[in-house]
mmCIF file of C-alpha atoms in Angstrom:
data_model
loop_
_atom_site.group_PDB
_atom_site.id
_atom_site.type_symbol
_atom_site.label_atom_id
_atom_site.label_comp_id
_atom_site.label_asym_id
_atom_site.label_seq_id
_atom_site.Cartn_x
_atom_site.Cartn_y
_atom_site.Cartn_z
ATOM 1 C CA MET A 11 200.537 236.590 202.216
ATOM 2 C CA ASP A 12 202.299 239.739 204.122
ATOM 3 C CA ARG A 13 201.517 242.987 204.263
ATOM 4 C CA LEU A 14 205.061 245.102 204.556
ATOM 5 C CA THR A 15 206.376 247.652 206.519
ATOM 6 C CA ASN A 16 209.322 248.770 204.443
ATOM 7 C CA THR A 17 212.130 251.106 205.096
ATOM 8 C CA ILE A 18 212.860 254.612 203.784
ATOM 9 C CA ARG A 19 216.441 255.699 203.079
ATOM 10 C CA PRO A 20 217.934 258.920 203.467
ATOM 11 C CA TYR A 21 220.430 259.551 201.497
ATOM 12 C CA ALA A 22 221.532 262.677 200.771
ATOM 13 C CA TRP A 23 220.967 263.055 196.974
ATOM 14 C CA GLY A 24 216.735 261.725 197.885
ATOM 15 C CA SER A 25 213.579 263.878 197.129
ATOM 16 C CA THR A 26 211.821 265.766 200.380
ATOM 17 C CA THR A 27 209.068 265.475 198.986
ATOM 18 C CA ALA A 28 208.461 262.606 196.669
ATOM 19 C CA ILE A 29 208.006 259.562 198.637
ATOM 20 C CA ALA A 30 205.816 261.530 201.055
ATOM 21 C CA GLU A 31 203.523 262.830 198.190
ATOM 22 C CA LEU A 32 203.352 259.432 196.593
ATOM 23 C CA ILE A 33 202.069 257.615 200.367
ATOM 24 C CA GLY A 34 199.851 260.802 201.367
ATOM 25 C CA VAL A 35 201.504 262.205 204.280
ATOM 26 C CA GLU A 36 203.533 265.203 205.277
ATOM 27 C CA PRO A 37 206.909 265.944 204.489
ATOM 28 C CA THR A 38 209.579 265.457 207.170
ATOM 29 C CA GLY A 39 211.459 268.087 205.318
ATOM 30 C CA GLU A 40 214.803 265.371 205.160
ATOM 31 C CA PRO A 41 215.630 263.601 202.159
ATOM 32 C CA GLN A 42 213.633 260.725 201.461
ATOM 33 C CA ALA A 43 215.436 258.354 198.584
ATOM 34 C CA GLU A 44 214.734 254.628 198.370
ATOM 35 C CA MET A 45 211.689 252.858 200.043
ATOM 36 C CA TRP A 46 212.836 249.146 200.308
ATOM 37 C CA MET A 47 210.929 246.245 199.880
ATOM 38 C CA GLY A 48 212.155 242.672 200.076
ATOM 39 C CA ALA A 49 214.712 240.741 201.850
ATOM 40 C CA HIS A 50 218.036 242.632 201.579
ATOM 41 C CA PRO A 51 219.987 242.044 205.322
ATOM 42 C CA GLY A 52 220.269 246.052 205.427
ATOM 43 C CA ALA A 53 216.905 246.599 205.293
ATOM 44 C CA PRO A 54 214.569 243.725 204.882
ATOM 45 C CA SER A 55 210.812 244.697 205.008
ATOM 46 C CA ARG A 56 209.364 243.732 208.493
ATOM 47 C CA THR A 57 205.805 241.363 208.550
ATOM 48 C CA GLU A 58 203.764 240.213 211.156
ATOM 49 C CA ARG A 59 205.476 236.821 211.078
ATOM 50 C CA GLY A 60 208.943 238.778 211.376
ATOM 51 C CA PRO A 61 211.613 240.344 209.330
ATOM 52 C CA LEU A 62 211.026 238.833 205.896
ATOM 53 C CA ASP A 63 214.841 237.713 205.553
ATOM 54 C CA GLU A 64 214.182 235.585 208.572
ATOM 55 C CA VAL A 65 210.980 234.324 207.544
ATOM 56 C CA ILE A 66 212.442 233.176 204.338
ATOM 57 C CA ASP A 67 215.541 231.775 206.224
ATOM 58 C CA GLU A 68 213.027 229.069 208.058
ATOM 59 C CA ASP A 69 211.169 227.860 205.224
ATOM 60 C CA PRO A 70 212.612 228.896 201.955
ATOM 61 C CA GLY A 71 211.395 225.890 200.050
ATOM 62 C CA HIS A 72 207.878 227.208 201.006
ATOM 63 C CA GLU A 73 208.279 230.941 200.929
ATOM 64 C CA LEU A 74 210.242 230.971 197.203
ATOM 65 C CA GLY A 75 209.524 227.840 195.833
ATOM 66 C CA ARG A 76 211.676 225.255 194.833
ATOM 67 C CA ALA A 77 212.496 226.170 191.609
ATOM 68 C CA THR A 78 213.320 229.253 192.629
ATOM 69 C CA VAL A 79 215.757 227.878 195.388
ATOM 70 C CA ALA A 80 217.275 225.291 193.013
ATOM 71 C CA LYS A 81 218.115 228.392 190.116
ATOM 72 C CA PHE A 82 218.560 231.353 193.042
ATOM 73 C CA GLY A 83 219.430 229.628 196.270
ATOM 74 C CA PRO A 84 217.994 229.872 199.584
ATOM 75 C CA ARG A 85 217.190 233.823 199.058
ATOM 76 C CA LEU A 86 214.623 236.125 197.089
ATOM 77 C CA PRO A 87 216.618 236.845 194.408
ATOM 78 C CA PHE A 88 215.356 240.483 193.678
ATOM 79 C CA LEU A 89 215.078 244.010 195.683
ATOM 80 C CA LEU A 90 212.023 246.314 194.841
ATOM 81 C CA LYS A 91 212.218 249.921 195.391
ATOM 82 C CA ILE A 92 210.800 253.367 194.968
ATOM 83 C CA LEU A 93 213.279 255.604 194.039
ATOM 84 C CA ALA A 94 212.946 259.531 194.716
ATOM 85 C CA ALA A 95 215.989 261.292 193.064
ATOM 86 C CA GLY A 96 215.907 265.116 194.197
ATOM 87 C CA ALA A 97 219.993 265.312 193.363
ATOM 88 C CA PRO A 98 222.120 263.686 190.692
ATOM 89 C CA LEU A 99 223.429 259.946 192.131
ATOM 90 C CA SER A 100 226.819 258.961 191.623
ATOM 91 C CA LEU A 101 227.901 258.082 188.325
ATOM 92 C CA GLN A 102 228.242 254.141 188.574
ATOM 93 C CA VAL A 103 228.971 251.390 187.128
ATOM 94 C CA HIS A 104 227.479 247.237 188.019
ATOM 95 C CA PRO A 105 230.173 244.376 187.442
ATOM 96 C CA ASP A 106 228.775 240.804 185.835
ATOM 97 C CA LEU A 107 228.505 237.801 187.365
ATOM 98 C CA GLU A 108 231.907 236.487 187.159
ATOM 99 C CA GLN A 109 233.824 239.925 187.585
ATOM 100 C CA ALA A 110 231.515 240.032 191.061
ATOM 101 C CA ARG A 111 232.742 236.796 191.985
ATOM 102 C CA GLU A 112 236.304 237.349 191.440
ATOM 103 C CA GLY A 113 236.178 240.934 192.756
ATOM 104 C CA TYR A 114 234.704 239.521 195.867
ATOM 105 C CA GLU A 115 237.081 236.788 196.109
ATOM 106 C CA ASP A 116 240.106 239.048 195.916
ATOM 107 C CA GLU A 117 239.046 241.643 198.509
ATOM 108 C CA GLU A 118 237.953 238.569 200.727
ATOM 109 C CA SER A 119 241.551 236.885 200.313
ATOM 110 C CA ARG A 120 243.096 240.313 200.889
ATOM 111 C CA GLY A 121 240.980 240.649 204.277
ATOM 112 C CA VAL A 122 239.596 244.006 203.673
ATOM 113 C CA PRO A 123 236.895 244.794 205.747
ATOM 114 C CA ILE A 124 233.179 244.274 203.982
ATOM 115 C CA ASP A 125 232.266 248.010 205.752
ATOM 116 C CA ALA A 126 235.364 249.693 204.880
ATOM 117 C CA PRO A 127 234.794 252.610 202.631
ATOM 118 C CA HIS A 128 237.347 251.629 199.978
ATOM 119 C CA ARG A 129 236.124 248.225 199.503
ATOM 120 C CA ASN A 130 234.245 247.678 195.908
ATOM 121 C CA TYR A 131 232.613 243.920 196.590
ATOM 122 C CA LYS A 132 230.262 243.312 199.125
ATOM 123 C CA ASP A 133 228.929 240.264 198.066
ATOM 124 C CA ALA A 134 229.518 238.406 195.237
ATOM 125 C CA ASN A 135 226.693 238.722 192.812
ATOM 126 C CA HIS A 136 225.940 241.272 189.612
ATOM 127 C CA LYS A 137 223.687 243.812 189.708
ATOM 128 C CA PRO A 138 221.549 244.283 186.527
ATOM 129 C CA GLU A 139 218.525 246.664 187.444
ATOM 130 C CA LEU A 140 215.688 248.269 185.807
ATOM 131 C CA ILE A 141 213.897 251.699 186.451
ATOM 132 C CA CYS A 142 210.497 252.418 185.489
ATOM 133 C CA ALA A 143 209.382 256.110 185.604
ATOM 134 C CA LEU A 144 206.371 256.948 187.798
ATOM 135 C CA THR A 145 206.814 261.026 186.887
ATOM 136 C CA GLU A 146 209.042 262.311 184.082
ATOM 137 C CA PHE A 147 212.358 260.878 185.093
ATOM 138 C CA ASP A 148 215.654 262.323 183.764
ATOM 139 C CA GLY A 149 219.065 259.940 184.089
ATOM 140 C CA LEU A 150 222.358 259.177 182.287
ATOM 141 C CA CYS A 151 222.747 255.700 180.564
ATOM 142 C CA GLY A 152 225.199 254.555 178.284
ATOM 143 C CA PHE A 153 228.192 256.039 176.286
ATOM 144 C CA ARG A 154 227.067 258.252 173.247
ATOM 145 C CA ALA A 155 228.971 258.050 170.076
ATOM 146 C CA PRO A 156 233.017 259.578 170.599
ATOM 147 C CA VAL A 157 231.929 261.839 167.326
ATOM 148 C CA GLU A 158 228.887 262.915 169.040
ATOM 149 C CA ALA A 159 230.258 263.805 172.698
ATOM 150 C CA ALA A 160 232.975 265.330 171.345
ATOM 151 C CA ASP A 161 230.865 267.446 169.478
ATOM 152 C CA LEU A 162 229.427 268.101 172.861
ATOM 153 C CA LEU A 163 232.569 268.893 174.371
ATOM 154 C CA ALA A 164 233.561 271.268 171.580
ATOM 155 C CA GLY A 165 230.462 273.161 171.527
ATOM 156 C CA LEU A 166 231.279 274.628 175.094
ATOM 157 C CA GLY A 167 234.231 276.700 174.082
ATOM 158 C CA VAL A 168 236.173 275.332 176.920
ATOM 159 C CA ASP A 169 240.138 275.222 175.888
ATOM 160 C CA SER A 170 240.736 272.641 178.318
ATOM 161 C CA LEU A 171 238.410 270.268 176.753
ATOM 162 C CA LYS A 172 240.486 270.380 173.481
ATOM 163 C CA PRO A 173 242.589 267.473 174.175
ATOM 164 C CA TYR A 174 239.789 265.100 174.817
ATOM 165 C CA VAL A 175 237.996 266.270 172.244
ATOM 166 C CA ASP A 176 241.094 265.593 169.973
ATOM 167 C CA LEU A 177 241.015 262.163 171.535
ATOM 168 C CA LEU A 178 237.597 261.250 170.755
ATOM 169 C CA HIS A 179 237.957 262.029 166.923
ATOM 170 C CA ALA A 180 241.268 260.231 166.784
ATOM 171 C CA LYS A 181 240.634 257.013 167.950
ATOM 172 C CA PRO A 182 238.527 253.995 167.311
ATOM 173 C CA GLU A 183 235.484 253.947 169.982
ATOM 174 C CA GLU A 184 236.646 251.496 172.590
ATOM 175 C CA ALA A 185 239.844 253.526 172.576
ATOM 176 C CA ALA A 186 238.658 256.610 172.297
ATOM 177 C CA LEU A 187 236.312 256.374 175.256
ATOM 178 C CA ARG A 188 238.795 254.432 177.275
ATOM 179 C CA GLU A 189 241.198 257.051 176.927
ATOM 180 C CA VAL A 190 239.142 260.052 177.621
ATOM 181 C CA LEU A 191 236.956 258.683 180.284
ATOM 182 C CA THR A 192 240.889 257.469 182.255
ATOM 183 C CA ALA A 193 242.186 261.093 181.650
ATOM 184 C CA VAL A 194 239.194 262.997 182.808
ATOM 185 C CA LEU A 195 239.102 260.730 186.021
ATOM 186 C CA THR A 196 243.273 260.644 186.685
ATOM 187 C CA ALA A 197 243.697 264.522 185.900
ATOM 188 C CA ASP A 198 245.512 266.618 188.569
ATOM 189 C CA PRO A 199 242.696 267.508 191.243
ATOM 190 C CA GLU A 200 243.040 271.387 191.234
ATOM 191 C CA ARG A 201 243.537 271.725 187.178
ATOM 192 C CA MET A 202 240.426 269.407 186.820
ATOM 193 C CA ALA A 203 238.240 271.409 189.005
ATOM 194 C CA ALA A 204 239.175 274.667 186.991
ATOM 195 C CA THR A 205 238.131 273.205 184.038
ATOM 196 C CA VAL A 206 234.942 271.679 185.397
ATOM 197 C CA THR A 207 233.765 275.297 186.618
ATOM 198 C CA GLU A 208 234.695 277.066 183.304
ATOM 199 C CA THR A 209 232.816 274.044 181.713
ATOM 200 C CA THR A 210 229.916 274.833 184.070
ATOM 201 C CA ALA A 211 229.494 278.809 183.605
ATOM 202 C CA ALA A 212 229.762 278.021 179.678
ATOM 203 C CA ALA A 213 227.023 274.800 180.258
ATOM 204 C CA GLU A 214 224.889 277.589 182.236
ATOM 205 C CA ARG A 215 225.561 279.955 179.531
ATOM 206 C CA LEU A 216 224.490 277.992 176.838
ATOM 207 C CA GLY A 217 221.642 275.775 177.923
ATOM 208 C CA GLY A 218 219.455 274.063 176.061
ATOM 209 C CA ALA A 219 221.424 270.332 175.332
ATOM 210 C CA TYR A 220 223.849 271.694 178.440
ATOM 211 C CA ALA A 221 221.491 272.550 180.801
ATOM 212 C CA PRO A 222 221.286 269.104 182.454
ATOM 213 C CA TYR A 223 225.358 268.950 183.056
ATOM 214 C CA ALA A 224 224.986 272.769 184.360
ATOM 215 C CA GLY A 225 222.461 271.106 186.628
ATOM 216 C CA ILE A 226 224.766 268.438 187.687
ATOM 217 C CA ALA A 227 228.173 270.713 188.127
ATOM 218 C CA HIS A 228 225.591 272.828 190.749
ATOM 219 C CA HIS A 229 225.547 269.664 193.137
ATOM 220 C CA TYR A 230 228.892 268.874 192.519
ATOM 221 C CA PRO A 231 231.001 271.346 191.917
ATOM 222 C CA GLY A 232 234.390 270.499 190.695
ATOM 223 C CA ASP A 233 233.799 266.947 190.487
ATOM 224 C CA PRO A 234 235.597 265.645 187.505
ATOM 225 C CA GLY A 235 232.254 263.546 186.846
ATOM 226 C CA VAL A 236 230.704 266.001 185.575
ATOM 227 C CA ILE A 237 233.185 265.563 182.434
ATOM 228 C CA ALA A 238 232.589 262.137 182.734
ATOM 229 C CA ALA A 239 228.968 263.005 182.510
ATOM 230 C CA MET A 240 229.334 264.627 179.117
ATOM 231 C CA LEU A 241 230.184 261.264 177.473
ATOM 232 C CA LEU A 242 226.889 260.332 178.377
ATOM 233 C CA ASN A 243 223.492 259.529 176.709
ATOM 234 C CA HIS A 244 221.095 261.891 178.349
ATOM 235 C CA VAL A 245 217.887 260.383 178.987
ATOM 236 C CA ARG A 246 213.933 261.813 179.681
ATOM 237 C CA LEU A 247 211.458 258.931 180.503
ATOM 238 C CA GLN A 248 208.052 259.791 180.637
ATOM 239 C CA PRO A 249 205.787 257.874 183.504
ATOM 240 C CA GLY A 250 205.632 254.472 182.352
ATOM 241 C CA GLU A 251 208.737 253.973 180.491
ATOM 242 C CA ALA A 252 211.499 252.528 181.786
ATOM 243 C CA LEU A 253 215.224 251.769 181.217
ATOM 244 C CA PHE A 254 217.473 248.310 181.824
ATOM 245 C CA LEU A 255 220.911 248.933 182.843
ATOM 246 C CA GLY A 256 223.327 246.179 182.363
ATOM 247 C CA ALA A 257 226.539 244.972 183.471
ATOM 248 C CA GLY A 258 229.227 247.340 182.406
ATOM 249 C CA VAL A 259 227.114 250.148 181.387
ATOM 250 C CA PRO A 260 227.869 253.540 182.666
ATOM 251 C CA HIS A 261 224.451 255.065 184.175
ATOM 252 C CA ALA A 262 223.609 257.844 186.476
ATOM 253 C CA TYR A 263 219.814 258.793 187.978
ATOM 254 C CA LEU A 264 219.466 262.850 187.537
ATOM 255 C CA ASP A 265 215.736 263.370 189.059
ATOM 256 C CA GLY A 266 212.454 262.197 189.430
ATOM 257 C CA LEU A 267 210.012 259.090 190.894
ATOM 258 C CA GLY A 268 210.197 256.000 189.766
ATOM 259 C CA VAL A 269 209.650 252.019 190.813
ATOM 260 C CA GLU A 270 213.221 249.976 190.563
ATOM 261 C CA ILE A 271 213.991 246.385 190.719
ATOM 262 C CA MET A 272 217.281 244.689 190.710
ATOM 263 C CA ALA A 273 219.059 241.601 191.544
ATOM 264 C CA ASN A 274 219.951 241.571 195.406
ATOM 265 C CA SER A 275 223.518 242.850 195.352
ATOM 266 C CA ASP A 276 224.991 245.628 196.999
ATOM 267 C CA ASN A 277 228.094 246.307 194.416
ATOM 268 C CA VAL A 278 229.027 249.493 192.631
ATOM 269 C CA LEU A 279 232.006 250.935 190.996
ATOM 270 C CA ARG A 280 231.810 254.844 191.185
ATOM 271 C CA CYS A 281 233.062 257.051 188.552
ATOM 272 C CA GLY A 282 232.454 260.314 189.851
ATOM 273 C CA LEU A 283 229.837 262.824 191.385
ATOM 274 C CA THR A 284 230.268 261.429 194.841
ATOM 275 C CA PRO A 285 232.542 262.467 197.998
ATOM 276 C CA LYS A 286 233.128 258.189 197.959
ATOM 277 C CA HIS A 287 235.738 256.069 196.838
ATOM 278 C CA VAL A 288 236.308 256.284 192.906
ATOM 279 C CA ASP A 289 238.664 252.970 192.206
ATOM 280 C CA VAL A 290 240.277 253.678 188.744
ATOM 281 C CA PRO A 291 241.853 250.687 187.792
ATOM 282 C CA GLU A 292 239.257 248.718 188.934
ATOM 283 C CA LEU A 293 236.341 250.623 187.401
ATOM 284 C CA LEU A 294 237.903 250.602 183.883
ATOM 285 C CA ARG A 295 238.334 246.687 184.404
ATOM 286 C CA ILE A 296 234.247 246.825 184.572
ATOM 287 C CA VAL A 297 233.481 249.519 182.002
ATOM 288 C CA ARG A 298 232.137 248.411 178.936
ATOM 289 C CA PHE A 299 233.809 250.846 176.460
ATOM 290 C CA GLU A 300 231.043 250.595 173.826
ATOM 291 C CA ALA A 301 228.790 253.533 172.470
ATOM 292 C CA THR A 302 225.025 252.209 173.281
ATOM 293 C CA ASP A 303 221.649 253.361 172.777
ATOM 294 C CA PRO A 304 219.986 253.485 176.210
ATOM 295 C CA GLY A 305 217.293 251.408 174.847
ATOM 296 C CA ILE A 306 214.137 253.120 176.694
ATOM 297 C CA LEU A 307 211.337 250.314 177.411
ATOM 298 C CA ARG A 308 207.480 250.356 177.312
ATOM 299 C CA PRO A 309 205.667 247.647 178.581
ATOM 300 C CA GLU A 310 204.197 244.963 176.451
ATOM 301 C CA ALA A 311 200.650 243.625 177.215
ATOM 302 C CA SER A 312 199.220 240.640 177.291
ATOM 303 C CA PRO A 313 195.884 239.108 176.843
ATOM 304 C CA ASP A 314 195.219 238.917 180.289
ATOM 305 C CA GLY A 315 195.890 243.060 181.269
ATOM 306 C CA GLU A 316 199.342 242.181 182.416
ATOM 307 C CA GLU A 317 202.019 244.816 181.204
ATOM 308 C CA VAL A 318 205.545 243.300 181.359
ATOM 309 C CA TYR A 319 208.946 245.059 180.543
ATOM 310 C CA ASP A 320 211.022 242.340 178.999
ATOM 311 C CA THR A 321 214.888 242.355 180.312
ATOM 312 C CA PRO A 322 217.091 239.727 179.508
ATOM 313 C CA ILE A 323 217.676 238.198 182.981
ATOM 314 C CA ASP A 324 216.820 235.751 185.411
ATOM 315 C CA GLU A 325 216.375 237.368 188.812
ATOM 316 C CA PHE A 326 213.434 239.165 188.592
ATOM 317 C CA ARG A 327 210.581 239.938 186.733
ATOM 318 C CA LEU A 328 208.829 243.215 186.407
ATOM 319 C CA SER A 329 205.270 243.788 185.488
ATOM 320 C CA ARG A 330 201.587 246.116 185.931
ATOM 321 C CA PHE A 331 198.102 246.355 185.985
ATOM 322 C CA VAL A 332 196.407 249.558 185.741
ATOM 323 C CA LEU A 333 192.890 248.631 186.490
ATOM 324 C CA PRO A 334 190.069 250.042 185.380
ATOM 325 C CA GLU A 335 187.106 251.313 187.678
ATOM 326 C CA GLY A 336 184.893 247.881 187.770
ATOM 327 C CA ALA A 337 187.558 245.732 186.015
ATOM 328 C CA ALA A 338 187.525 242.123 186.349
ATOM 329 C CA PRO A 339 189.895 240.604 189.460
ATOM 330 C CA HIS A 340 193.175 239.217 187.786
ATOM 331 C CA ALA A 341 194.550 235.915 189.460
ATOM 332 C CA LEU A 342 197.938 236.383 190.240
ATOM 333 C CA THR A 343 199.080 232.656 191.790
ATOM 334 C CA THR A 344 202.712 231.615 190.802
ATOM 335 C CA ALA A 345 205.327 228.985 191.594
ATOM 336 C CA THR A 346 207.475 232.082 192.338
ATOM 337 C CA PRO A 347 207.494 234.570 195.319
ATOM 338 C CA GLN A 348 205.903 238.175 194.367
ATOM 339 C CA ILE A 349 206.093 241.009 195.803
ATOM 340 C CA LEU A 350 202.780 243.359 194.961
ATOM 341 C CA LEU A 351 203.504 247.119 194.840
ATOM 342 C CA CYS A 352 200.410 249.780 194.773
ATOM 343 C CA VAL A 353 201.082 253.128 193.376
ATOM 344 C CA SER A 354 197.754 254.698 192.620
ATOM 345 C CA GLY A 355 194.200 254.202 193.587
ATOM 346 C CA SER A 356 193.273 251.655 195.678
ATOM 347 C CA VAL A 357 193.477 248.005 194.891
ATOM 348 C CA ARG A 358 192.512 244.570 196.579
ATOM 349 C CA VAL A 359 195.108 241.903 197.108
ATOM 350 C CA GLY A 360 193.387 238.591 198.581
ATOM 351 C CA ASP A 361 192.761 238.599 202.145
ATOM 352 C CA ALA A 362 195.878 241.324 202.507
ATOM 353 C CA GLY A 363 193.076 243.731 201.888
ATOM 354 C CA GLU A 364 193.376 247.326 200.394
ATOM 355 C CA LEU A 365 196.651 248.232 199.526
ATOM 356 C CA THR A 366 196.851 252.233 198.981
ATOM 357 C CA PRO A 367 199.889 254.008 196.643
ATOM 358 C CA GLY A 368 203.108 252.909 198.368
ATOM 359 C CA GLN A 369 201.704 249.879 200.123
ATOM 360 C CA SER A 370 203.066 246.604 199.383
ATOM 361 C CA VAL A 371 202.950 242.347 199.811
ATOM 362 C CA PHE A 372 205.073 239.739 199.832
ATOM 363 C CA VAL A 373 202.833 236.670 198.041
ATOM 364 C CA PRO A 374 204.989 233.337 198.913
ATOM 365 C CA ALA A 375 205.509 230.838 195.943
ATOM 366 C CA ASP A 376 202.210 228.941 194.966
ATOM 367 C CA GLU A 377 199.980 231.133 197.189
ATOM 368 C CA LYS A 378 196.404 232.113 196.087
ATOM 369 C CA ALA A 379 196.386 235.678 195.021
ATOM 370 C CA GLU A 380 194.204 238.254 192.922
ATOM 371 C CA VAL A 381 194.076 241.705 192.246
ATOM 372 C CA SER A 382 191.504 244.070 191.944
ATOM 373 C CA GLY A 383 190.166 247.308 192.167
ATOM 374 C CA GLU A 384 190.976 250.698 190.392
ATOM 375 C CA GLY A 385 194.576 251.849 190.241
ATOM 376 C CA THR A 386 197.800 250.733 189.323
ATOM 377 C CA VAL A 387 200.029 247.960 191.013
ATOM 378 C CA PHE A 388 203.328 246.673 190.139
ATOM 379 C CA ARG A 389 204.352 243.144 190.501
ATOM 380 C CA ALA A 390 207.769 241.769 191.090
ATOM 381 C CA THR A 391 208.468 238.024 190.596
ATOM 382 C CA VAL A 392 211.428 235.810 189.070
ATOM 383 C CA MET A 393 212.136 233.838 186.140
ATOM 384 C CA ALA A 394 212.531 230.397 187.736
#
């Protein structure tokens, strides 16, 4: 097995302290948003044998296992991250597999450069994802019922929001959500900026349920995404709780530290809270306009002590072991590839030795592995 050296991505929304505190080093003063663990070509983990993507390319059958290669091809199907949000991420949505393939083929056929700012599809894969909170974690996930969104907007007492309130009351669910989001994202920029400014002042004054949106507006003044965000459920996760985000579900992370796992893809359609490209027609094709319960996940414990976060997809499986002092070793050998990540205490993983918070190892398929010690370790693998 291979100890991993991982890249920390310095995106502007990243916390300046959370990852440094987790791994026990002095903060640099710069944002540290994500630590990537995996074989994504954008920032592959490094091993003593070389970059993990190159290690896998040399012998995918051995590293991933034949069943994984047969099902997903010769690449690691997931990307594991530590995510540290110090400011809201962009409001976004991900395509399903068919939409991703269609979008990618269309942009390829039109010759849109892969690194073009207006490119939507960087690959032909979908991007379901799971975020598990390590600290209290705030986010937005899925649409509210239209009547709930209408009541939230109406409570601000902002006259320019009344047309949206009326639409939310007058139309069936799908039409109401679609028409209001479309109207918000296509409104005259100057008028919308004025609406957002007035909305922000009201949200700051009222507090309570409006406080998260006042905080968003502080980071993105005048952005129409502030109004769009109020159509979504606000969720506060406690440590150990998680959210699964499937295709078409609008979402954003606002604040907190968590472990995130996703299918190996970069496909994102943005709805706001960003200076980046927002492709409104394509976004409207991808979004599922239906009210949803965010569905907070709590791990299900198995007899051997593994706590599993159940999700409806096969590209990844996330679980954790919370190991008390003196616990017997847990055997982890499996026919699929694994990444093991320590987030607290000190754990020993086979011949890779001791792991402290923030340290991780890659375990090839069928390689004998066991974990022991005192602490918490996350296990990422696939359902092959």
